[in-house]
XYZ file of C-alpha atoms in Angstrom:
676
model
C 0.000 0.000 0.000
C 1.255 3.487 -0.769
C 0.911 6.528 1.401
C -1.366 9.228 0.003
C -1.953 11.938 2.606
C -3.584 14.181 -0.009
C -6.649 11.985 -0.139
C -7.832 11.456 3.350
C -8.602 14.884 4.861
C -9.630 17.992 2.944
C -9.319 20.062 6.124
C -5.573 19.390 6.511
C -2.652 20.556 4.411
C -0.813 17.815 2.546
C 1.952 17.677 5.091
C 3.082 15.034 7.482
C 3.078 17.441 10.447
C -0.642 17.129 10.973
C -2.237 19.006 13.858
C -3.723 16.757 16.589
C -7.543 16.619 16.498
C -9.610 16.343 19.666
C -11.324 12.969 19.768
C -14.958 12.678 20.967
C -15.735 10.468 23.903
C -16.607 6.803 23.616
C -20.336 7.518 23.638
C -20.175 9.819 20.604
C -22.955 9.153 18.177
C -24.681 6.636 20.468
C -28.070 7.200 22.015
C -28.036 7.334 25.782
C -30.942 5.950 27.728
C -32.101 8.127 30.558
C -32.475 6.068 33.728
C -34.450 7.580 36.579
C -32.511 7.727 39.807
C -34.094 8.127 43.151
C -32.692 11.152 45.002
C -33.301 11.503 48.762
C -35.626 14.348 49.458
C -36.986 14.461 45.910
C -40.463 13.782 44.657
C -39.537 10.152 43.960
C -39.229 9.467 47.686
C -42.574 11.050 48.552
C -45.398 8.548 48.945
C -48.534 9.180 46.929
C -51.215 11.328 48.461
C -53.581 9.128 50.499
C -56.027 11.685 51.742
C -54.600 11.860 55.246
C -54.855 15.021 57.313
C -52.133 17.568 56.437
C -50.691 17.656 59.914
C -47.103 18.014 58.558
C -47.824 21.357 56.873
C -46.836 23.606 59.798
C -43.582 21.694 60.269
C -42.623 22.332 56.641
C -43.380 26.051 57.003
C -41.327 26.185 60.200
C -38.362 24.544 58.450
C -38.586 27.032 55.587
C -38.657 29.911 58.078
C -35.564 28.614 59.895
C -33.758 28.107 56.587
C -34.660 31.638 55.468
C -33.465 33.088 58.781
C -30.184 31.191 58.505
C -29.653 32.454 54.959
C -30.384 36.014 56.091
C -27.828 35.723 58.888
C -25.221 34.353 56.506
C -25.920 37.199 54.057
C -25.643 39.757 56.857
C -22.295 38.292 57.944
C -21.048 38.402 54.365
C -22.153 42.012 53.919
C -20.955 43.320 57.291
C -17.685 41.415 57.716
C -16.478 39.563 54.656
C -17.138 42.319 52.099
C -15.319 45.048 54.118
C -12.499 42.585 54.754
C -12.171 41.883 51.029
C -12.307 45.611 50.284
C -9.547 46.260 52.817
C -7.431 43.465 51.347
C -7.990 44.889 47.860
C -6.959 48.362 48.993
C -3.861 46.945 50.679
C -2.908 45.101 47.501
C -3.462 48.265 45.459
C -1.280 50.239 47.883
C 1.459 47.626 47.620
C 1.337 47.662 43.834
C 1.239 51.465 43.816
C 4.267 51.592 46.111
C 6.136 49.136 43.901
C 5.236 51.159 40.811
C 6.375 54.444 42.364
C 9.593 52.846 43.630
C 10.278 51.359 40.203
C 9.512 54.669 38.482
C 11.767 56.614 40.845
C 14.559 54.063 40.478
C 14.171 54.166 36.691
C 14.494 57.976 36.647
C 17.393 58.282 39.066
C 19.622 55.257 38.343
C 21.465 54.778 35.068
C 22.658 51.364 36.236
C 19.097 50.208 36.983
C 17.875 51.342 33.549
C 20.769 49.591 31.811
C 20.288 46.289 33.658
C 16.499 46.264 33.180
C 16.800 47.125 29.480
C 19.437 44.427 28.972
C 17.275 41.828 30.739
C 14.219 42.756 28.663
C 16.129 42.448 25.390
C 17.775 39.218 26.522
C 14.386 37.812 27.620
C 12.898 38.487 24.195
C 15.904 36.836 22.556
C 15.818 33.795 24.861
C 12.067 33.300 24.434
C 12.334 33.665 20.661
C 15.302 31.313 20.271
C 13.932 28.847 22.833
C 10.533 28.758 21.166
C 12.103 28.248 17.749
C 14.341 25.428 18.995
C 11.477 23.774 20.862
C 9.314 23.911 17.743
C 12.037 22.476 15.527
C 12.780 19.675 17.965
C 9.071 18.881 18.325
C 8.567 18.762 14.563
C 11.684 16.629 14.130
C 10.603 14.082 16.745
C 7.091 13.882 15.323
C 8.258 13.436 11.739
C 10.719 10.742 12.750
C 8.113 8.826 14.761
C 5.530 9.253 11.989
C 7.873 7.920 9.322
C 8.629 4.921 11.527
C 4.913 4.323 12.126
C 4.131 4.515 8.412
C 6.836 2.006 7.538
C 5.779 -0.435 10.243
C 2.094 -0.024 9.343
C 2.749 -0.710 5.655
C 4.788 -3.785 6.485
C 2.202 -5.051 8.997
C -0.730 -4.454 6.644
C 1.077 -6.357 3.893
C 1.730 -9.292 6.206
C -1.917 -9.345 7.340
C -3.176 -9.222 3.756
C -0.859 -12.038 2.687
C -2.068 -14.169 5.586
C -5.721 -13.377 4.814
C -5.230 -14.213 1.132
C -3.990 -17.726 1.985
C -6.758 -18.407 4.491
C -9.291 -21.189 3.778
C -12.051 -21.102 6.392
C -15.636 -22.335 6.339
C -17.327 -21.201 9.585
C -17.548 -17.896 11.406
C -15.987 -18.926 14.789
C -12.887 -20.195 13.057
C -12.723 -16.945 11.086
C -12.884 -14.901 14.283
C -10.167 -17.030 15.903
C -7.982 -16.785 12.835
C -8.382 -12.999 12.630
C -7.518 -12.582 16.297
C -4.392 -14.718 16.030
C -3.230 -12.951 12.881
C -3.802 -9.418 14.181
C -2.187 -10.244 17.540
C 1.093 -10.461 15.678
C 0.746 -6.754 14.781
C 0.779 -5.761 18.436
C 4.154 -7.456 18.896
C 5.706 -6.443 15.625
C 6.390 -2.794 16.368
C 9.572 -1.111 17.517
C 8.072 -0.913 21.025
C 5.039 -2.198 22.891
C 3.013 0.962 22.247
C 1.292 -0.206 19.043
C -2.359 -1.178 19.116
C -4.661 -2.366 16.323
C -8.306 -2.264 15.331
C -10.003 -3.983 12.401
C -13.575 -3.037 11.512
C -15.805 -4.335 8.748
C -16.665 -1.739 6.175
C -20.437 -1.108 6.335
C -22.682 -2.475 3.564
C -21.301 -6.061 3.348
C -23.452 -9.095 4.227
C -21.081 -12.068 4.170
C -21.967 -14.743 6.738
C -18.282 -15.323 7.509
C -17.542 -11.639 8.170
C -16.168 -10.473 11.549
C -17.662 -7.213 12.787
C -14.511 -5.987 14.574
C -11.360 -7.079 16.316
C -9.062 -5.008 18.536
C -6.137 -5.258 20.911
C -8.207 -4.236 23.928
C -9.518 -0.834 24.883
C -9.518 0.434 21.299
C -12.844 1.280 19.694
C -13.995 3.117 16.626
C -14.773 6.128 18.858
C -11.130 7.208 18.842
C -10.853 6.997 15.052
C -11.698 10.335 13.395
C -14.566 10.244 10.926
C -12.464 11.956 8.269
C -9.872 9.186 8.458
C -12.498 6.447 8.234
C -14.090 8.031 5.178
C -10.710 8.306 3.488
C -9.836 4.637 4.199
C -13.258 3.406 3.026
C -13.025 5.404 -0.185
C -9.557 4.217 -1.323
C -8.621 0.538 -0.876
C -5.124 0.945 -2.288
C -3.745 3.768 -0.093
C -2.594 4.248 3.442
C -3.739 7.230 5.511
C -2.709 8.682 8.876
C -3.913 11.286 11.360
C -2.930 12.568 14.809
C -5.317 11.758 17.653
C -5.569 11.952 21.431
C -5.443 8.447 22.873
C -7.404 7.905 26.122
C -5.236 6.380 28.843
C -7.648 6.042 31.752
C -6.787 7.987 34.847
C -3.836 9.814 33.297
C -6.017 11.447 30.670
C -4.862 11.462 27.047
C -1.600 10.737 25.269
C -0.639 12.051 21.836
C -0.857 9.309 19.215
C -0.981 8.755 15.487
C -3.306 6.301 13.750
C -2.504 4.767 10.350
C -5.321 3.130 8.387
C -5.685 1.017 5.265
C -7.980 -1.679 3.794
C -7.536 -5.466 3.911
C -9.673 -8.245 2.404
C -10.624 -11.567 3.985
C -12.935 -14.080 2.299
C -14.320 -11.452 -0.087
C -15.068 -9.039 2.764
C -13.279 -5.696 3.012
C -12.127 -4.418 6.405
C -10.644 -1.175 7.789
C -7.336 -1.938 9.512
C -6.008 0.713 11.869
C -2.715 0.658 13.775
C -2.429 3.159 16.647
C 0.991 4.302 17.836
C 1.232 5.934 21.272
C 3.681 8.901 21.120
C 3.837 9.444 24.875
C 7.498 8.429 25.055
C 8.337 11.014 22.402
C 6.241 13.570 24.296
C 8.140 12.837 27.525
C 11.409 13.300 25.686
C 10.165 16.548 24.189
C 8.996 17.840 27.595
C 12.396 17.050 29.065
C 14.184 18.856 26.236
C 11.898 21.883 26.602
C 12.382 22.011 30.372
C 16.152 21.888 29.846
C 15.896 24.675 27.274
C 13.832 26.957 29.545
C 16.049 26.203 32.548
C 19.100 27.032 30.472
C 17.360 30.219 29.292
C 16.594 31.255 32.872
C 20.182 30.605 33.943
C 21.382 32.550 30.909
C 19.164 35.496 31.857
C 20.554 35.484 35.391
C 24.101 35.419 34.047
C 23.347 38.216 31.576
C 21.778 40.322 34.362
C 24.785 39.747 36.624
C 27.216 40.622 33.842
C 25.232 43.750 32.921
C 25.075 44.798 36.586
C 28.830 44.296 37.054
C 29.779 46.087 33.838
C 27.454 49.029 34.399
C 28.542 49.282 38.023
C 32.170 49.410 36.883
C 31.322 52.265 34.509
C 28.683 54.097 36.530
C 30.388 54.019 39.928
C 33.155 56.486 38.939
C 30.524 58.725 37.347
C 28.480 58.630 40.555
C 31.580 59.461 42.568
C 32.319 62.343 40.209
C 28.751 63.632 40.647
C 29.053 63.407 44.453
C 32.411 65.210 44.438
C 30.963 67.864 42.094
C 28.081 68.493 44.486
C 30.523 68.893 47.378
C 32.652 71.281 45.325
C 29.532 73.288 44.467
C 28.693 73.412 48.191
C 32.073 74.993 48.930
C 34.090 71.931 49.948
C 36.966 72.744 47.608
C 39.296 70.111 49.083
C 37.224 67.169 47.776
C 38.873 64.975 45.119
C 38.106 61.732 43.285
C 39.998 58.523 44.033
C 42.270 57.433 41.155
C 42.565 53.664 40.630
C 44.378 52.012 37.718
C 45.294 53.505 34.368
C 42.116 53.043 32.314
C 39.654 55.622 30.988
C 37.988 56.021 34.362
C 41.350 56.686 35.969
C 42.125 59.335 33.346
C 38.700 60.859 33.954
C 39.367 61.020 37.706
C 42.789 62.551 37.126
C 41.407 65.203 34.776
C 38.558 65.923 37.186
C 40.987 66.391 40.084
C 43.143 68.736 37.997
C 40.048 70.758 37.113
C 38.998 70.893 40.778
C 42.466 72.058 41.791
C 42.451 74.754 39.117
C 39.002 75.922 40.209
C 40.093 75.957 43.840
C 43.140 78.077 43.004
C 41.086 80.514 40.944
C 38.348 80.767 43.551
C 40.935 81.313 46.275
C 42.635 84.003 44.184
C 39.329 85.696 43.422
C 38.333 85.511 47.074
C 41.625 87.074 48.118
C 41.272 89.792 45.499
C 37.693 90.461 46.565
C 38.756 90.760 50.198
C 41.513 93.168 49.196
C 39.065 95.261 47.188
C 36.535 95.317 49.998
C 39.246 96.241 52.494
C 40.515 98.938 50.160
C 37.043 100.445 49.702
C 36.390 100.329 53.441
C 39.775 101.854 54.318
C 39.545 104.565 51.660
C 35.990 105.423 52.671
C 36.948 105.812 56.310
C 40.152 107.672 55.533
C 38.351 110.166 53.271
C 35.727 111.087 55.834
C 38.050 113.330 57.890
C 39.500 115.432 55.032
C 36.076 115.525 53.372
C 34.553 116.969 56.530
C 37.158 119.739 56.510
C 36.646 120.422 52.824
C 32.879 120.539 53.296
C 33.181 123.059 56.140
C 35.331 125.290 53.935
C 32.917 124.847 51.015
C 29.960 125.846 53.215
C 31.786 129.010 54.359
C 32.526 129.963 50.765
C 28.984 129.078 49.658
C 27.427 131.239 52.396
C 29.638 134.192 51.386
C 29.142 133.791 47.625
C 27.110 137.003 47.330
C 30.222 139.033 48.152
C 32.260 137.394 45.361
C 32.578 138.365 41.735
C 30.580 136.253 39.280
C 33.424 133.848 38.509
C 34.235 133.129 42.169
C 30.550 132.967 43.024
C 30.004 130.228 40.407
C 33.119 128.405 41.602
C 31.877 128.362 45.204
C 28.511 126.962 44.106
C 30.163 124.217 42.041
C 32.470 123.365 44.918
C 29.567 123.097 47.359
C 27.451 120.856 45.129
C 30.319 118.570 44.113
C 31.403 118.153 47.731
C 27.815 117.223 48.570
C 27.787 114.691 45.727
C 31.148 113.344 46.868
C 29.751 112.921 50.369
C 26.804 110.912 49.024
C 29.161 108.681 47.052
C 31.265 108.143 50.134
C 28.156 107.203 52.141
C 27.256 104.617 49.487
C 30.746 103.153 49.598
C 30.578 102.898 53.378
C 27.206 101.152 53.162
C 28.532 98.681 50.593
C 31.536 97.968 52.813
C 29.159 97.186 55.706
C 27.277 94.688 53.562
C 30.521 93.070 52.423
C 31.763 92.819 55.995
C 28.457 91.301 57.129
C 27.902 93.919 59.834
C 24.783 95.510 58.360
C 21.999 95.272 60.953
C 18.236 95.460 60.611
C 16.261 97.709 62.949
C 12.843 96.189 62.246
C 9.548 97.377 63.696
C 5.856 97.177 62.787
C 4.997 100.144 60.547
C 2.496 101.068 57.875
C 4.229 100.855 54.529
C 2.006 103.640 53.180
C 3.651 106.052 55.603
C 6.983 105.287 53.934
C 5.378 105.724 50.508
C 4.009 109.133 51.643
C 7.491 110.190 52.676
C 8.989 109.030 49.375
C 6.346 110.907 47.359
C 6.926 114.089 49.326
C 10.655 113.865 48.696
C 10.192 113.085 44.985
C 7.819 115.983 44.308
C 10.501 118.429 43.114
C 11.948 115.855 40.734
C 8.478 115.023 39.351
C 7.773 118.696 38.749
C 11.145 119.188 37.106
C 10.540 116.220 34.757
C 6.864 117.159 34.180
C 5.794 113.646 35.198
C 2.696 112.564 37.042
C 3.314 110.370 40.092
C 0.387 108.309 41.397
C -0.352 105.329 43.634
C -2.583 102.420 42.544
C -3.855 100.118 45.300
C -6.765 97.884 46.237
C -5.973 97.603 49.905
C -8.739 98.566 52.314
C -8.205 101.981 53.931
C -4.839 102.102 52.158
C -3.065 100.652 55.144
C -0.722 97.679 55.435
C 1.412 96.963 58.508
C 4.781 95.348 57.810
C 7.677 94.370 60.067
C 10.513 96.317 58.435
C 13.393 98.747 58.822
C 11.749 101.983 57.682
C 15.083 103.686 56.913
C 16.162 100.955 54.505
C 12.735 100.550 52.865
C 12.562 104.339 52.431
C 15.975 104.226 50.747
C 14.858 101.411 48.389
C 11.612 103.092 47.339
C 13.187 106.537 47.069
C 15.867 105.134 44.781
C 13.278 103.329 42.615
C 10.934 106.322 42.370
C 13.681 108.859 41.585
C 15.189 106.464 39.073
C 11.800 106.059 37.364
C 11.151 109.822 37.292
C 14.541 110.606 35.792
C 14.002 108.064 32.992
C 10.260 108.505 32.395
C 10.767 111.079 29.639
C 7.840 113.097 31.043
C 5.446 110.133 31.091
C 3.455 108.984 34.139
C 5.040 106.976 36.948
C 2.762 104.615 38.866
C 3.352 102.982 42.241
C 1.379 99.746 42.579
C 0.801 98.451 46.116
C -0.823 95.131 47.012
C -0.582 92.559 49.786
C -1.942 89.249 51.044
C -1.642 87.348 54.302
C 2.092 86.690 53.975
C 3.634 89.275 51.654
C 3.416 92.877 50.484
C 4.682 94.163 47.158
C 5.408 97.669 45.836
C 6.035 98.037 42.091
C 7.281 101.284 40.519
C 6.308 101.437 36.830
C 7.449 104.071 34.341
C 6.761 104.452 30.622
C 10.028 105.945 29.519
C 12.925 104.615 27.529
C 12.817 101.118 29.067
C 15.591 98.555 29.288
C 16.964 95.828 27.057
C 17.143 92.194 28.290
C 20.901 92.605 28.776
C 20.334 95.692 30.917
C 17.746 93.862 33.036
C 20.319 91.153 33.729
C 22.978 93.633 34.920
C 20.916 96.457 36.411
C 21.700 95.392 40.012
C 25.449 95.045 39.434
C 27.753 97.490 41.180
C 28.935 100.468 39.112
C 27.223 99.033 36.030
C 25.668 101.436 33.520
C 23.962 100.676 30.258
C 25.167 103.999 28.835
C 28.142 105.630 30.514
C 27.658 108.817 28.488
C 24.130 109.211 29.860
C 25.412 108.643 33.377
C 27.515 111.758 33.108
C 24.376 113.860 32.528
C 22.151 112.252 35.173
C 24.791 111.700 37.822
C 24.641 108.861 40.326
C 27.312 106.485 41.548
C 25.916 103.272 40.083
C 25.512 101.816 43.582
C 21.897 102.749 44.302
C 20.240 99.604 42.960
C 23.002 97.401 44.381
C 22.368 98.841 47.845
C 18.611 98.459 47.313
C 19.094 94.785 46.463
C 21.168 94.236 49.625
C 18.511 96.016 51.717
C 15.815 93.749 50.216
C 17.857 90.635 50.958
C 18.399 91.837 54.520
C 14.576 91.763 54.880
C 14.432 88.253 53.253
C 12.638 89.894 50.359
C 12.919 90.144 46.588
C 13.793 92.973 44.226
C 12.931 92.246 40.592
C 13.281 94.240 37.384
C 11.430 94.247 34.065
C 11.905 96.388 31.003
C 11.251 96.633 27.289
C 12.934 99.284 25.099
C 10.410 101.973 24.254
C 7.760 100.634 26.660
C 9.318 101.578 29.978
C 10.477 99.547 32.937
C 9.250 98.307 36.292
C 10.959 97.472 39.592
C 9.101 95.347 42.138
C 9.920 95.090 45.852
C 8.368 92.100 47.666
C 8.661 91.817 51.458
C 7.373 89.293 54.007
C 4.850 90.898 56.342
C 6.491 89.184 59.308
C 10.127 88.331 59.764
C 10.950 84.664 59.292
C 8.257 84.121 56.638
C 9.599 82.439 53.496
C 8.329 84.113 50.331
C 6.838 81.848 47.692
C 5.076 84.423 45.502
C 4.525 88.145 45.015
C 1.086 89.803 45.331
C 1.860 92.036 42.320
C 2.662 90.611 38.867
C 5.633 91.901 36.895
C 4.765 94.223 35.229
C 1.524 94.910 37.124
C -0.249 96.417 34.093
C 0.612 93.640 31.681
C 3.133 95.855 29.899
C 0.526 97.701 27.825
C -0.882 100.408 30.115
C 1.517 103.089 28.995
C -0.732 104.092 26.136
C -3.865 104.248 28.268
C -5.821 107.433 28.660
C -6.497 106.742 32.313
C -4.338 105.498 35.149
C -6.923 102.953 36.252
C -7.277 100.982 33.014
C -4.454 98.515 33.655
C -5.275 95.059 35.102
C -4.738 94.994 38.870
C -4.191 92.079 41.195
C -7.060 91.147 43.490
C -5.965 90.324 47.027
C -7.570 88.779 50.109
C -6.873 91.742 52.371
C -9.197 94.447 51.159
C -11.755 95.693 48.710
C -11.427 97.913 45.657
C -9.753 101.234 46.398
C -9.246 104.249 44.206
C -6.446 105.223 41.887
C -4.237 107.942 43.269
C -5.553 107.434 46.797
C -2.469 109.122 48.217
C -2.737 112.000 45.807
C -1.038 112.610 42.514
C 1.734 114.966 41.568
C 1.052 116.817 38.330
C 3.270 119.079 36.353
C 2.303 122.738 36.068
C 2.830 124.177 32.558
C 3.950 127.691 32.004
C 0.359 128.708 31.247
C -0.519 127.912 34.836
C -3.154 125.299 33.955
C -2.988 121.751 35.261
C -2.536 119.095 32.590
C -2.324 115.377 33.136
C 0.472 113.457 31.472
C -0.570 110.065 30.226
C 1.273 107.338 28.398
C 3.670 108.102 25.575
C 2.209 108.695 22.177
C 3.604 107.067 19.094
C 4.959 110.389 17.826
C 6.435 111.483 21.168
C 9.771 113.139 20.335
C 11.030 112.421 23.844
C 11.319 108.668 23.203
C 14.766 107.501 22.200
C 16.932 104.431 22.397
C 18.710 105.418 25.607
C 18.403 102.999 28.558
C 17.884 103.371 32.252
C 20.923 103.444 34.576
C 21.393 103.073 38.315
C 20.527 106.116 40.327
């Protein structure tokens, strides 16, 4: 007989690696008789109704009531105890998983070594699973094909032997035929390579020979395990051999993989289906062992890869971590910290270069610190040494200034210049002395609870002559109730800060309005001085608080000033634990904002006034109250100019308000604001 797998099953590809098909149970296709079974407590145990008095009725109702009560109690226990317990366990599990997720996420973000090891393990896992699965599949296919080829050869040889024996048989009665068939087929069970071969011979339906045998098997094998597709293929082609994978029942152990090979044989003019079943459990055991070895080897390989990745990354990352730790210590001022140098590899060269860099930085910082101390000492010494001769010079200048009316015009002008320049020199000397106090760390804060509006009143009164001279309008914008805000501050220093900011804004407003915005909340108070003059460039904003810095040195010669005013204001703000910020845009003006804590010791986290407070577009407004203002929690809406406004008086004697700069204002130019 020849093998023809293309003929037997239209649902399978013509390949020897057939997919196993689930086999129906032994009772498939057979009608099952339903046998009534008596169940205790059922209607079958109840005697027929005999007309007796229903005295058992109340007992039944009582039993139902007890059963219902018991069920209710069980339900109550489940609802009141078990459900909350399960909910608590669920929440605990969620918290554990959430903690693990957060810990993993934090470790992933902060550890380069952890990311490298995890990534390596993930890639290696994919590779191991892919290679292991491919190898397992190839080994499985190889074992199956080998066992199938062996089964086909043995089945062909056995079927030929059976047919030859049947062809030479001369029998006349049915019992002898059955005995002969059994003896002949029993040789098939012993003729295989192992003891796992079974046989089954079944008469093809539709034949009525009196000598025919309905079936013969090796025990425990029935037509129920033979797929219908295979039987149809064998019945349709008497000259071919067919095979198919099946699941062979094995009793308590379940099912074993098997392959069944079928063909036709003829005995006494009766055709039979001859099937030989080969149990592949031994091959399956071998395959399971190989797969377990493969997965165990894969797991060990993953562990080794993880250990290698951890060791390699630790070798590389550890010096980097040490460098980061040493860098943080250097940044904190511990200039003596250095990295340990081990070996002569790249990491050792990195440590050596890092140590050389740290040494160079330490030398430069030490030199700069020494130079700074010398400069501070020089400024302090010169300032103190100049006070005595300056006092004498000022006394002489005052005498000459008081007697200037008796001098000729040239000497009179000289005495006036001498008096004013000595006064300016004295102010410069006072600034230098104040800076030297800040540098020496001896500046003290005489703080007390005061209303900040009283300081603003004083600043406005002092700035009135400058506002009139520059023809600028000075006004206060606030939303604080009753225009009162008590702050713990040093009034002398706050007055100096605000006076410097206001005078600076007036001198650079180009005749445009200057607004003072005041707002506060529970923790902070802010005062912003906004002008609409020439403004500042981004570079000027970054350097405006530097000592002796000027955006335009030529302009400084016309406006005067030492260039220390804003530097001193910044130090005064820091002494109060406050902020001093600057904003400016060329052509749109500038704004300086002072933010102070209302009580000492409060850490500032925000400012009650935005920067700029008017959004940067109120300079072109026709009214001082059109800009957006910050709402606070300390008061209701106030009025604009609640402290009064200072207006320029034209030569005609009529009061005119100065609003924002017009687009054709000839006073606008590209000059920038400087320190006052």
